[in-house]
Structures are given as structure tokens and as C-alpha cells.
JSON list of C-alpha atoms in Angstrom, two decimals:
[
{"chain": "A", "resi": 1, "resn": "UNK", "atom": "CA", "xyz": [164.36, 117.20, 82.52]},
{"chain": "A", "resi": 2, "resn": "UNK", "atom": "CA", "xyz": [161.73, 120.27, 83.34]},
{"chain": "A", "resi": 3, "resn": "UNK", "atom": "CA", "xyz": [158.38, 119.72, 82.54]},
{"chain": "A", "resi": 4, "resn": "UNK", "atom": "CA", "xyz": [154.81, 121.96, 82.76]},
{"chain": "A", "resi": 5, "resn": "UNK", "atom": "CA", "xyz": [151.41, 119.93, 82.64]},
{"chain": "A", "resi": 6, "resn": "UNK", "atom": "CA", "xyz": [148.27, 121.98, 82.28]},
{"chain": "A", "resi": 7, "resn": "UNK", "atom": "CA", "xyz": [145.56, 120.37, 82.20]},
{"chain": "A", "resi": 8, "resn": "UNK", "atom": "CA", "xyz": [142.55, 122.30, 81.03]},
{"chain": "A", "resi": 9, "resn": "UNK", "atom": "CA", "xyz": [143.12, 122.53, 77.05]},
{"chain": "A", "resi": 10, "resn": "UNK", "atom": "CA", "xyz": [139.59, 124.94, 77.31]},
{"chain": "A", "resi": 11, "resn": "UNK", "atom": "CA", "xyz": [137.84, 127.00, 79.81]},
{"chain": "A", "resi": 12, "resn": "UNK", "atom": "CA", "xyz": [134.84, 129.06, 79.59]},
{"chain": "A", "resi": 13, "resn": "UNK", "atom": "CA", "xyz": [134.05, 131.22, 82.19]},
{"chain": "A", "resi": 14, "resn": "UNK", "atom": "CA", "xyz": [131.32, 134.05, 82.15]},
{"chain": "A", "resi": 15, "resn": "UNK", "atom": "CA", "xyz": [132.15, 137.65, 82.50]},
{"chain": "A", "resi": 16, "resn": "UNK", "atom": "CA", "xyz": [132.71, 139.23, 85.92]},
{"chain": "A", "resi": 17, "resn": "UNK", "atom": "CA", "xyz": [133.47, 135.67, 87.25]},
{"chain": "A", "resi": 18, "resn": "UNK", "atom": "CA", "xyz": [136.95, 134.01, 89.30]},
{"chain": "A", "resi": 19, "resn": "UNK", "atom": "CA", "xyz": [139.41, 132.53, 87.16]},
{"chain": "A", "resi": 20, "resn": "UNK", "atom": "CA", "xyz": [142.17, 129.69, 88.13]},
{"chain": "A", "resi": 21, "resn": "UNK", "atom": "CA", "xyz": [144.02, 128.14, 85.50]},
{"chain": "A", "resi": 22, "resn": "UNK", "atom": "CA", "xyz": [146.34, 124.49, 86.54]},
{"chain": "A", "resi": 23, "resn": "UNK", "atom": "CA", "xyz": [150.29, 124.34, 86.03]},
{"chain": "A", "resi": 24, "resn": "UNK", "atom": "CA", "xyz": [151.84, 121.97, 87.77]},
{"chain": "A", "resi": 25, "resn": "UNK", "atom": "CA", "xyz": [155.88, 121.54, 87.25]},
{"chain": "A", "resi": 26, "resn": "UNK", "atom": "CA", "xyz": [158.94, 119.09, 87.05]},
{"chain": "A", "resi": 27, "resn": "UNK", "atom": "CA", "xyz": [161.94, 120.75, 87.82]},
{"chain": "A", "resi": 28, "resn": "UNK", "atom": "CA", "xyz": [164.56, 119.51, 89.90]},
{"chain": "A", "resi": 29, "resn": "UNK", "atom": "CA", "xyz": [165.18, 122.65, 92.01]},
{"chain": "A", "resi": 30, "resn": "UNK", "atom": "CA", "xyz": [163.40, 125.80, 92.63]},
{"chain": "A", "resi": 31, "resn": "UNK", "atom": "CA", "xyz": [162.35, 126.42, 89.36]},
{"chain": "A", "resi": 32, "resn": "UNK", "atom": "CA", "xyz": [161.79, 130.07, 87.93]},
{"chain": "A", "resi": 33, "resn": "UNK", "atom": "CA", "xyz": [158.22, 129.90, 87.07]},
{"chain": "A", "resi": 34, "resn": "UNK", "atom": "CA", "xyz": [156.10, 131.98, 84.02]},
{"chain": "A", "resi": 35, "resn": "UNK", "atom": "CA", "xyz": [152.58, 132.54, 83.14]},
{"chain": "A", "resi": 36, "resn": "UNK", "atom": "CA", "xyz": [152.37, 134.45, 79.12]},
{"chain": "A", "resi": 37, "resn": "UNK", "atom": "CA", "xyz": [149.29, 135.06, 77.56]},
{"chain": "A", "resi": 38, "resn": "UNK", "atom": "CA", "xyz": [149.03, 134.85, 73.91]},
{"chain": "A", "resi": 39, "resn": "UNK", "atom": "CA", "xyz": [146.15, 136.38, 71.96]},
{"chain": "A", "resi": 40, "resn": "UNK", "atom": "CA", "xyz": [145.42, 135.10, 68.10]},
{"chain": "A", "resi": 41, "resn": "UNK", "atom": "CA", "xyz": [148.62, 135.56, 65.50]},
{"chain": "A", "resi": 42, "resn": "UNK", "atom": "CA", "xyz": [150.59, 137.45, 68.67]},
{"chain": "A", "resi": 43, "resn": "UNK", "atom": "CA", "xyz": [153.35, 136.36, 70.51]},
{"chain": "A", "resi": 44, "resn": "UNK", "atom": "CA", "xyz": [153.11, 135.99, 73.88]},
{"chain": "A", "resi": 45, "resn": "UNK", "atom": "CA", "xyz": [153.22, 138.55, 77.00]},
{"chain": "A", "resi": 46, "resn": "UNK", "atom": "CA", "xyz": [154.56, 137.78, 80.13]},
{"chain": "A", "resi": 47, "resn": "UNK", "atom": "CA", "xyz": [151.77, 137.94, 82.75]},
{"chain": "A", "resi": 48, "resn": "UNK", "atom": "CA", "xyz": [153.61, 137.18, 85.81]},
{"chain": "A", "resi": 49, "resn": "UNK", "atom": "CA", "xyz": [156.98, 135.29, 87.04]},
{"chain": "A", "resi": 50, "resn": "UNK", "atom": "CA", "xyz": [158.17, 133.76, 90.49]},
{"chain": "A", "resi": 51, "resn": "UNK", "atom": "CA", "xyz": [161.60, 133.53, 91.08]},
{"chain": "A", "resi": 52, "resn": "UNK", "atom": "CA", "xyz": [161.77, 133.22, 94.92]},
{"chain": "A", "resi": 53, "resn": "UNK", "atom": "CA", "xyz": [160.42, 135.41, 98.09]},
{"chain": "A", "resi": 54, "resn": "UNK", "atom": "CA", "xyz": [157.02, 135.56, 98.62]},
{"chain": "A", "resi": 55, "resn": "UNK", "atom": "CA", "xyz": [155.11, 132.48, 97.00]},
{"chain": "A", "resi": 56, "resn": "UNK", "atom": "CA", "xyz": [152.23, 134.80, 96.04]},
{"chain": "A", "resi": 57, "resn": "UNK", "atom": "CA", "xyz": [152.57, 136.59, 92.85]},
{"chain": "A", "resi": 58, "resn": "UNK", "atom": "CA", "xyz": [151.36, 139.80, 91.56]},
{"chain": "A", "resi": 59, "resn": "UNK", "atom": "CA", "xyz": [151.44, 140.38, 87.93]},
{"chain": "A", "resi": 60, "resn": "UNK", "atom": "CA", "xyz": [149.35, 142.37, 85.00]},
{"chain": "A", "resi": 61, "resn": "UNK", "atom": "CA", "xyz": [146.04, 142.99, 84.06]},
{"chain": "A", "resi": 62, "resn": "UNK", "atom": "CA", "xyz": [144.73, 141.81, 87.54]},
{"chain": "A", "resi": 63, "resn": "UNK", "atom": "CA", "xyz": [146.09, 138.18, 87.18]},
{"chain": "A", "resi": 64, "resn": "UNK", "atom": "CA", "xyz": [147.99, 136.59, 90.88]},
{"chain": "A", "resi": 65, "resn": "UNK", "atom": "CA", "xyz": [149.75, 133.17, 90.72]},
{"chain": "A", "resi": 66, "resn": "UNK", "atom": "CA", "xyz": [150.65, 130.92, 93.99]},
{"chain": "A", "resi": 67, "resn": "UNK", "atom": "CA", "xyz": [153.50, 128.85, 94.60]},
{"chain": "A", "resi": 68, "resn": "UNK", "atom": "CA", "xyz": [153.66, 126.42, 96.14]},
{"chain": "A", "resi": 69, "resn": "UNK", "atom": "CA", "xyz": [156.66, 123.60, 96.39]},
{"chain": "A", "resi": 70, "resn": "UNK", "atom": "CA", "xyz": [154.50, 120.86, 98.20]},
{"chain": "A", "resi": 71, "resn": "UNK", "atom": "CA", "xyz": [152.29, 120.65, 95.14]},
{"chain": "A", "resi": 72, "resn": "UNK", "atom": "CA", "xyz": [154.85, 121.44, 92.28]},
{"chain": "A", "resi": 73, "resn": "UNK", "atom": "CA", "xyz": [151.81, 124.37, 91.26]},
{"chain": "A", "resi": 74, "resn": "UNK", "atom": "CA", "xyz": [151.72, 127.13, 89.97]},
{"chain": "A", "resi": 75, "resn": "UNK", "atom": "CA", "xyz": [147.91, 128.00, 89.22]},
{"chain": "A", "resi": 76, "resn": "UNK", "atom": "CA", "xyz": [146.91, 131.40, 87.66]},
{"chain": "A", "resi": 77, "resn": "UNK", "atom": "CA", "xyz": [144.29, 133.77, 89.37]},
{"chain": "A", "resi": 78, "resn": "UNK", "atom": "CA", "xyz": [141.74, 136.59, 88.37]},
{"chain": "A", "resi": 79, "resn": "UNK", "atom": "CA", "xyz": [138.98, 137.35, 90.44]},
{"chain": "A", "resi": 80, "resn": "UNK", "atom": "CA", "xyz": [136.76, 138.94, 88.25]},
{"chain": "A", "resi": 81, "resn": "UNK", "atom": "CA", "xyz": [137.56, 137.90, 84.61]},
{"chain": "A", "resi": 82, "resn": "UNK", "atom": "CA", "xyz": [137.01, 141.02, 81.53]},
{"chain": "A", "resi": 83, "resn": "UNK", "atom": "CA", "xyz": [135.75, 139.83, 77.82]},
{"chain": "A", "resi": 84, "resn": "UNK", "atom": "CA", "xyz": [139.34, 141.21, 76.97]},
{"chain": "A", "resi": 85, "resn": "UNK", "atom": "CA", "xyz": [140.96, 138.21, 78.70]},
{"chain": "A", "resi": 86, "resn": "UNK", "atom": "CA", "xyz": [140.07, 135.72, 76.24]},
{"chain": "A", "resi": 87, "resn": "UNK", "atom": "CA", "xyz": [143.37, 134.50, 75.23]},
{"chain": "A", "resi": 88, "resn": "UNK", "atom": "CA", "xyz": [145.37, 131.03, 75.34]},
{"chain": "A", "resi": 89, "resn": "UNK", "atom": "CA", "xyz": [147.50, 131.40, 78.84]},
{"chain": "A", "resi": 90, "resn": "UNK", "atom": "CA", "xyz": [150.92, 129.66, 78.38]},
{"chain": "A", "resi": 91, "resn": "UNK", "atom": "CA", "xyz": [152.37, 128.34, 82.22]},
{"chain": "A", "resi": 92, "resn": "UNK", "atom": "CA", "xyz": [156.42, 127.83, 81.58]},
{"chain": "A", "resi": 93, "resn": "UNK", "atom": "CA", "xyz": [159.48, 126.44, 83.99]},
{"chain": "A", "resi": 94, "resn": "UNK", "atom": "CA", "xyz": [162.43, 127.73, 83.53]},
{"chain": "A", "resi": 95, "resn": "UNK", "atom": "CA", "xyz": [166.04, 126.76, 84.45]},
{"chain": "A", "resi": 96, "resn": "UNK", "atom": "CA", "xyz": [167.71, 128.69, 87.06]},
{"chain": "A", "resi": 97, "resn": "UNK", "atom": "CA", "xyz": [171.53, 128.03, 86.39]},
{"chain": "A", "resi": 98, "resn": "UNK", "atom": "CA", "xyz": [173.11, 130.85, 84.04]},
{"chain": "A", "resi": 99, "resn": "UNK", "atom": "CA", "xyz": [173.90, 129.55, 80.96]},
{"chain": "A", "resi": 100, "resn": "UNK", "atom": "CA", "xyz": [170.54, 127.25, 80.16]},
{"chain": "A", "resi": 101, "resn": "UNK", "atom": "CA", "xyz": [168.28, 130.03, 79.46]},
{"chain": "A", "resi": 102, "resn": "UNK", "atom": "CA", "xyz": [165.47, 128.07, 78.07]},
{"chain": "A", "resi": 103, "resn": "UNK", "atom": "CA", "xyz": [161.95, 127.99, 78.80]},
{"chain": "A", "resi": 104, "resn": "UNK", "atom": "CA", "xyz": [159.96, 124.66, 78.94]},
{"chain": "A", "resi": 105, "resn": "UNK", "atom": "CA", "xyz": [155.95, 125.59, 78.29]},
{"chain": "A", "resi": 106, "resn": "UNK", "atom": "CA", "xyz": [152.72, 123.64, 79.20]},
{"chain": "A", "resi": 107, "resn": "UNK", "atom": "CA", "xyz": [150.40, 122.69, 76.14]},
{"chain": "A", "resi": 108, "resn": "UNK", "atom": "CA", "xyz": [148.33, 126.19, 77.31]},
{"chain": "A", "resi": 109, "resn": "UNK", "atom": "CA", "xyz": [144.82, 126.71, 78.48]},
{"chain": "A", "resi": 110, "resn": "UNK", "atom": "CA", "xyz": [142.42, 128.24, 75.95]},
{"chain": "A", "resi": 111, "resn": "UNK", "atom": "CA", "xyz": [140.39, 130.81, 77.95]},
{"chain": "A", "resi": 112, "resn": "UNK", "atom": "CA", "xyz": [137.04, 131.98, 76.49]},
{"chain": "A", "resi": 113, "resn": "UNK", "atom": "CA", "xyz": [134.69, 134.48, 78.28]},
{"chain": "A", "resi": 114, "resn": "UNK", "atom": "CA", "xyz": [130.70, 134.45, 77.82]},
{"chain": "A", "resi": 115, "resn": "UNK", "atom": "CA", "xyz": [128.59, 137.59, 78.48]},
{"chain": "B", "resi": 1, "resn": "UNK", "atom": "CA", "xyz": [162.15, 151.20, 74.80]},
{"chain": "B", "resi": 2, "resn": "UNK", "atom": "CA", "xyz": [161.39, 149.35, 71.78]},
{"chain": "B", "resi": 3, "resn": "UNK", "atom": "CA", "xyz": [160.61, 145.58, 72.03]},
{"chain": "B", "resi": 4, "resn": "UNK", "atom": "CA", "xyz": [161.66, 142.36, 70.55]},
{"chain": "B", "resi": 5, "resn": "UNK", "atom": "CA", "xyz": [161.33, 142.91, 66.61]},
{"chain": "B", "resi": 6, "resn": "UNK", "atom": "CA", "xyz": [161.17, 139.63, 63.96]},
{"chain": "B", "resi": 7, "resn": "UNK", "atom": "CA", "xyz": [161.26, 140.35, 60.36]},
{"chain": "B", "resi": 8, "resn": "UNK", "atom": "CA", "xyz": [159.29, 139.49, 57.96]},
{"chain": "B", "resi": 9, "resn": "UNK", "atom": "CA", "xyz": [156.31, 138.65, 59.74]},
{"chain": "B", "resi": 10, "resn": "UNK", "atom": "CA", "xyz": [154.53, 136.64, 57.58]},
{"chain": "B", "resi": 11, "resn": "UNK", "atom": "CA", "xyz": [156.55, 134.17, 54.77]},
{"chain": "B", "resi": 12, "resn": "UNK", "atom": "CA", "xyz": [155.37, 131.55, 52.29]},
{"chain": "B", "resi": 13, "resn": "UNK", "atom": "CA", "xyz": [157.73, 129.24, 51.07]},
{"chain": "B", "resi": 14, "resn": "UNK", "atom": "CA", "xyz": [157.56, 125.91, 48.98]},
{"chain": "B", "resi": 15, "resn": "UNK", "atom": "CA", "xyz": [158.37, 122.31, 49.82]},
{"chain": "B", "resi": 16, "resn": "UNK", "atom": "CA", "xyz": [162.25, 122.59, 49.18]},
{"chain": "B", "resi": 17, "resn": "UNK", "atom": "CA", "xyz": [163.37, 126.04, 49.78]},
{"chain": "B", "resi": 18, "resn": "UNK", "atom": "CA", "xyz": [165.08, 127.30, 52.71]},
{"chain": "B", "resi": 19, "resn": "UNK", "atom": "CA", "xyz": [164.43, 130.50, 54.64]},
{"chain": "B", "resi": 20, "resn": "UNK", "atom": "CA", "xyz": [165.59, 133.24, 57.18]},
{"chain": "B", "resi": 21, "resn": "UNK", "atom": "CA", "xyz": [164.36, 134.88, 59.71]},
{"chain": "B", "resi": 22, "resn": "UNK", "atom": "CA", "xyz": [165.89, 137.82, 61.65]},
{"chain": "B", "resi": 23, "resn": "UNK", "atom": "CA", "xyz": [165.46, 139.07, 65.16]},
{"chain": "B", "resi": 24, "resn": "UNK", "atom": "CA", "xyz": [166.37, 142.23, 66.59]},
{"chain": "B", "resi": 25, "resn": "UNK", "atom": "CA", "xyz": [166.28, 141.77, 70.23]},
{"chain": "B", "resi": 26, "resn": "UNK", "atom": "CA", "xyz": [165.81, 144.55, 72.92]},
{"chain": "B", "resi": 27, "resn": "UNK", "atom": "CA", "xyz": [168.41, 147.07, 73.68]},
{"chain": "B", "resi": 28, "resn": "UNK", "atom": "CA", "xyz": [171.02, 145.96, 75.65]},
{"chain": "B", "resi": 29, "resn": "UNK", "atom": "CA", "xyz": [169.68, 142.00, 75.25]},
{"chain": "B", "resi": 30, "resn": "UNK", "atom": "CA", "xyz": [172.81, 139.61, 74.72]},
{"chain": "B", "resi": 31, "resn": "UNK", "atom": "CA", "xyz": [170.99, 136.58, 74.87]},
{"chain": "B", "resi": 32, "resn": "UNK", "atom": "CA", "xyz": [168.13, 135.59, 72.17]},
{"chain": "B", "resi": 33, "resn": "UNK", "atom": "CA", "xyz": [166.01, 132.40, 72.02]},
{"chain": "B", "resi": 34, "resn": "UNK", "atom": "CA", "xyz": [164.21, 130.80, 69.16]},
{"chain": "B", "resi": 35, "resn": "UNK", "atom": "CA", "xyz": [160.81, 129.02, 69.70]},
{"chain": "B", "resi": 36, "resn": "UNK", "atom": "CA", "xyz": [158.21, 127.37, 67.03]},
{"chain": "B", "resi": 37, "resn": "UNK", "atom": "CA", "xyz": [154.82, 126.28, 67.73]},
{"chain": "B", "resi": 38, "resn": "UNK", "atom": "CA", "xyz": [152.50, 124.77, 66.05]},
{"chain": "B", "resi": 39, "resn": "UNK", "atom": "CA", "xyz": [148.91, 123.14, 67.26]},
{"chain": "B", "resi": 40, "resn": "UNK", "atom": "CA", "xyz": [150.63, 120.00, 67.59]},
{"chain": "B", "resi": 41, "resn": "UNK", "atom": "CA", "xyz": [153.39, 120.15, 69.20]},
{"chain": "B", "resi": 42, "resn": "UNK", "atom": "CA", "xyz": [152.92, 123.21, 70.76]},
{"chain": "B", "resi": 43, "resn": "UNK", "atom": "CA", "xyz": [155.90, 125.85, 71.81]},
{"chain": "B", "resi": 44, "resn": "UNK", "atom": "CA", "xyz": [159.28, 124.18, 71.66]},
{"chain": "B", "resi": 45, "resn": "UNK", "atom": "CA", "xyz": [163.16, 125.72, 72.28]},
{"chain": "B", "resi": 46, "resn": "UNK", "atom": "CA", "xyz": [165.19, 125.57, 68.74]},
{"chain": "B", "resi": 47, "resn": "UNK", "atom": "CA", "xyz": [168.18, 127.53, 70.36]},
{"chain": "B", "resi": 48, "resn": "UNK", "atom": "CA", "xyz": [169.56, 130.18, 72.40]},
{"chain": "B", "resi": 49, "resn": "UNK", "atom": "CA", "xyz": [172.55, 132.35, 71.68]},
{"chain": "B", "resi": 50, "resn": "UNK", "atom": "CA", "xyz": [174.77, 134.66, 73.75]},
{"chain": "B", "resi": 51, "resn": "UNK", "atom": "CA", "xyz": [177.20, 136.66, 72.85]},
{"chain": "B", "resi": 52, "resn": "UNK", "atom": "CA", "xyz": [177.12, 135.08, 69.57]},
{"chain": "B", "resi": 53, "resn": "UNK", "atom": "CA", "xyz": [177.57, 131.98, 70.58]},
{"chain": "B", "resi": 54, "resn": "UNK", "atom": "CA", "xyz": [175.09, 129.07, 70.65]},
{"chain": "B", "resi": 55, "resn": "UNK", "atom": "CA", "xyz": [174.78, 128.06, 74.18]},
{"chain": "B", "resi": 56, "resn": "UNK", "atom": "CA", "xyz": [171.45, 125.26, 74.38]},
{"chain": "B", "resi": 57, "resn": "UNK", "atom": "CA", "xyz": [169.98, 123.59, 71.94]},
{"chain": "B", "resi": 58, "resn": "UNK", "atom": "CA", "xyz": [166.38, 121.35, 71.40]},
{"chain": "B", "resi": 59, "resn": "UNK", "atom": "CA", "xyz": [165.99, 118.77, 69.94]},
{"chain": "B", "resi": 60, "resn": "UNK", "atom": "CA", "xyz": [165.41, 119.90, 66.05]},
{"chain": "B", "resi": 61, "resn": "UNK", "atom": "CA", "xyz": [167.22, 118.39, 62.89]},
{"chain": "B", "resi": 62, "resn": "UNK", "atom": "CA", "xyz": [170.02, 120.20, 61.73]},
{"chain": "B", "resi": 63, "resn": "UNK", "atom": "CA", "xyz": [168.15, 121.65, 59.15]},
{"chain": "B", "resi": 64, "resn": "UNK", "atom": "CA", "xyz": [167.67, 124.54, 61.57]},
{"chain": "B", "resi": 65, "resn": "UNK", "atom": "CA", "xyz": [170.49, 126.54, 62.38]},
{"chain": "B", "resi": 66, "resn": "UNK", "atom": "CA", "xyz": [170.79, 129.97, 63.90]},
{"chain": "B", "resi": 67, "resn": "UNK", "atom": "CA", "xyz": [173.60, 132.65, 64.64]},
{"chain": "B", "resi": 68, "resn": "UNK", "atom": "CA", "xyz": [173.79, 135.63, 66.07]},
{"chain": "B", "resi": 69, "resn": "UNK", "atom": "CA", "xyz": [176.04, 139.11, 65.64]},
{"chain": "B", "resi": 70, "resn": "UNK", "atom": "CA", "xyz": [177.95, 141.49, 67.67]},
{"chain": "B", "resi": 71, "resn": "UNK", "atom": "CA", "xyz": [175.03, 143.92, 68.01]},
{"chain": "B", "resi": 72, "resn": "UNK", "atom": "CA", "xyz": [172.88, 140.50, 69.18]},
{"chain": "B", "resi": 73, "resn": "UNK", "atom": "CA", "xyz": [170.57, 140.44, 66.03]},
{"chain": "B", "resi": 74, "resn": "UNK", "atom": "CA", "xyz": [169.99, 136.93, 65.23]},
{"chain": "B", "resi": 75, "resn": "UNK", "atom": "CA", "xyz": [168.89, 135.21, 62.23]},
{"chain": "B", "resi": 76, "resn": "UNK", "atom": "CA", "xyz": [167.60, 131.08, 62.04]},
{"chain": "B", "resi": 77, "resn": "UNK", "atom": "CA", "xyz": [167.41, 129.34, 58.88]},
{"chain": "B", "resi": 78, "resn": "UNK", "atom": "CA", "xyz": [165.62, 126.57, 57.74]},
{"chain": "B", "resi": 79, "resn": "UNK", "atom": "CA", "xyz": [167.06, 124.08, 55.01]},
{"chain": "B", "resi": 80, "resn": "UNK", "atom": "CA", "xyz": [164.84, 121.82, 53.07]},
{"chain": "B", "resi": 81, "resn": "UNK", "atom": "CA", "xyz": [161.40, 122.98, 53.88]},
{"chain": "B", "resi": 82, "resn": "UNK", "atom": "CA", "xyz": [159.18, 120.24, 54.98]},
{"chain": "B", "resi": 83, "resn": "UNK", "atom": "CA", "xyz": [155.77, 120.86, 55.28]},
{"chain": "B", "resi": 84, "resn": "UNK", "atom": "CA", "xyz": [155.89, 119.95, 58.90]},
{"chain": "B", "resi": 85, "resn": "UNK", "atom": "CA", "xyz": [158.03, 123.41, 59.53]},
{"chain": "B", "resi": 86, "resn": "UNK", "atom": "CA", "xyz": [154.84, 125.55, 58.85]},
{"chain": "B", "resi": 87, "resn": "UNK", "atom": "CA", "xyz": [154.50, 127.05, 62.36]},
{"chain": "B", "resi": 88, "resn": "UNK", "atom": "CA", "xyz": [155.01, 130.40, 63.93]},
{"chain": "B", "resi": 89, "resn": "UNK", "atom": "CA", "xyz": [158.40, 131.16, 64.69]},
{"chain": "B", "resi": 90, "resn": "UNK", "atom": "CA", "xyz": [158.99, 133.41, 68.58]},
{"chain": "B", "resi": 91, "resn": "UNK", "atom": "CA", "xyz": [161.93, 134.83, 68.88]},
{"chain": "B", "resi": 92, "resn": "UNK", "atom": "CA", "xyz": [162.40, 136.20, 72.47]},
{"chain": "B", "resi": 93, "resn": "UNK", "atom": "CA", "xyz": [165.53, 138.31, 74.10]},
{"chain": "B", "resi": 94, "resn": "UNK", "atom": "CA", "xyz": [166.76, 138.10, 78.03]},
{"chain": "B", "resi": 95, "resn": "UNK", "atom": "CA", "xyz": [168.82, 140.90, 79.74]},
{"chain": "B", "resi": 96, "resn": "UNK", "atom": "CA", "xyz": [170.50, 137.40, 82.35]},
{"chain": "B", "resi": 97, "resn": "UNK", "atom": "CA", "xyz": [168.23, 134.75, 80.48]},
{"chain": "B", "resi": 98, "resn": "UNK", "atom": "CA", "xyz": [165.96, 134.67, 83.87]},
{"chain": "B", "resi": 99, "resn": "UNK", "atom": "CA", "xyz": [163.15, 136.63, 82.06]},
{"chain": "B", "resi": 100, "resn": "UNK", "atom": "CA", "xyz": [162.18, 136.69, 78.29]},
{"chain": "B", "resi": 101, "resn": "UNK", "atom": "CA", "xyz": [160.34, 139.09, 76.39]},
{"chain": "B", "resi": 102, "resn": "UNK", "atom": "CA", "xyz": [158.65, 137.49, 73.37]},
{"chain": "B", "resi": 103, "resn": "UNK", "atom": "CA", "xyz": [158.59, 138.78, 69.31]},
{"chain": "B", "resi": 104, "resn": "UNK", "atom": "CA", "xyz": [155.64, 139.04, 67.86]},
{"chain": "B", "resi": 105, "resn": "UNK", "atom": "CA", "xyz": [156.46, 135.65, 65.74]},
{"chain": "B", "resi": 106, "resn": "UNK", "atom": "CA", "xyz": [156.96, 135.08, 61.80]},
{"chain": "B", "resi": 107, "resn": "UNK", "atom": "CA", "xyz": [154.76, 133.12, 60.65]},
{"chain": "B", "resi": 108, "resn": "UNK", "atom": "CA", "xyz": [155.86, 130.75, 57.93]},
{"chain": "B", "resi": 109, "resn": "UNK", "atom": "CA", "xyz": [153.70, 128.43, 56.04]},
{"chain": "B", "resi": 110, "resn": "UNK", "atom": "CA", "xyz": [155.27, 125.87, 53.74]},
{"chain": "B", "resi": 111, "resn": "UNK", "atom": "CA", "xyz": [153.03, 124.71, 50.69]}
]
């Protein structure tokens, strides 16, 4: 069965500063990978995805995620984090046969920015 | 084009009662999935349909069942509220089920 561990429930970084959030995955294949954001009473918005090709990933707002197989990770990236990012960030494994379209998510990572 | 749409978006219900929920998924969307969360458990799959036609399920009592129509709208009920199904419910719609674009959630509380 798939599974997504992150393990920061909270992370404060200040304004202006580099961001990594932790996903690591159980999947047994090439997963299709996720990172949504979700900000309060919203559903959530699909920052980037990795399906297969080039292991680094270019998504919204700024954000780049890295594969990488060795590790089963998939960490999140900003270099200079905005007091709009505050959000909970939501990493998520998907299956990759048609037909089992479901999504498996990590517990998320609550993100808070100080000025 | 206009995005995933859940209806109503906020619902109180008592201990007891059932509900619905409907989901109009995007344009041209055949396949739509239901997710609750809740600060416990966190986001967890209730069901996916395609082509009306309930393909995966989690692992939820059967007091939550789902279908889905020929123009792909979908609608999940709950039976017997518990107080354990207040959550927000996501409903989310995939043009090959590879990528899903999320509802904005209804958000049911059960008293």
C-alpha cells in the first residue's frame, strides 16, 4: 500500500527566507507525486506534480520539488518565502495504473511566515 | 473554464440525520473523487467514480455511499450521522485520474 510521511507538522520561517518542506513516499513503482497547498476553510491547489522526465520540478507561485528514487523524497522548495505563503502544504502519492485514481496524502506541514 | 463546484458549502446536521452533497466536476471530467478530512485523521479517499461507476473505494462504513450521473455530477450521502463525520468534505475531478483538481469542500458539522 502507498504511503506519504511528512514530518514537520509546523514550520516557521521568516519572510524573504528558503523554504524546504519533507515528503518522503511508499509506493511500489514510480509513483506520480503531488504537492497542494491548502489555505484556511479552502480546498486545496495543486502546487506542483512529477510524473516522470526530469526529477526537478517546476510548479506555481515560485515553489520547485526534487525527486529523487534513492531517497523515496519528494521535498518542496521556495527560495525566498512571501507572507502570502502561509498555508498547510499537503505532499500526496498517487497510483499510476488507470483505473486506481486515488491520492494517498501526508499528515501536511503547517507553514507560518514571520516578518 | 470553470472549476470543481460542491454544493452547499457549509451544512449542519444533527446526530441521526443523513445528508447529500453534490459535485459538479470540471468540463469534460469523467472521473470524480471524494475526500474528508478532519484534524485527526487528516485527508482520506471515500470513493472515486467513472463513468458512473464506482471504481476504488477506502476504507469508510457503508454509511457513505456515492453515485455519479451521465453528465459526471456526483452526489455522496451520509446515513446515520455520527458526530465523528463532522469534517470537510473535497470533492476533486480528473480528465485520466493522473491529476486532480480539488472543490472548494462542504463543510459539514454534526451536533
Amino acid at each position: 500500500a502507498q504511503s506519504v510521511t511528512q514530518p514537520d507538522i509546523h514550520i516557521t520561517v521568516s519572510e524573504g527566507a528558503s523554504l524546504e518542506l519533507r515528503c518522503n513516499y511508499s509506493y511500489g513503482a514510480t509513483p506520480y507525486l503531488f504537492w497542494y497547498v491548502q489555505s484556511p476553510g479552502q480546498g486545496l491547489q495543486l502546487l506542483l506534480k512529477y510524473f516522470s522526465g526530469d526529477t526537478l520540478v517546476q510548479g506555481i507561485k515560485g515553489f520547485e520539488a526534487e525527486f529523487k528514487r534513492s531517497q523515496s523524497s519528494f521535498n518542496l522548495r521556495k527560495p525566498s518565502v512571501h507572507w502570502s505563503d502561509a498555508a498547510e502544504y499537503f505532499c500526496a502519492v498517487g497510483a499510476r495504473n488507470f483505473g486506481n485514481e486515488k491520492l494517498t496524502f501526508g499528515t501536511g506541514t503547517r507553514l507560518t511566515i514571520i516578518p | 473554464k470553470a472549476g470543481v463546484t460542491q454544493t452547499p458549502r457549509y451544512l449542519i446536521k444533527t446526530r441521526g440525520q443523513q445528508v447529500t452533497l453534490s459535485c459538479s466536476p470540471i468540463s469534460g471530467h469523467r472521473s470524480v473523487s471524494w475526500y474528508q478530512q478532519t484534524p485527526g485523521q487528516g485527508l482520506q479517499f471515500l470513493f472515486e467514480y467513472f463513468s458512473e461507476t464506482q471504481r476504488n473505494k477506502g476504507n469508510f462504513p457503508g454509511r457513505f455511499s456515492g453515485r455519479q450521473f451521465s453528465n459526471s455530477r456526483s452526489e455522496m450521502n451520509v446515513s446515520t450521522l455520527e458526530l465523528g463525520d463532522s469534517a470537510l468534505y473535497l470533492c476533486a475531478s480528473s480528465p485520466r485520474g493522473d491529476e486532480q483538481f480539488f472543490g472548494p469542500g462542504t463543510r459539514l458539522t454534526v451536533l
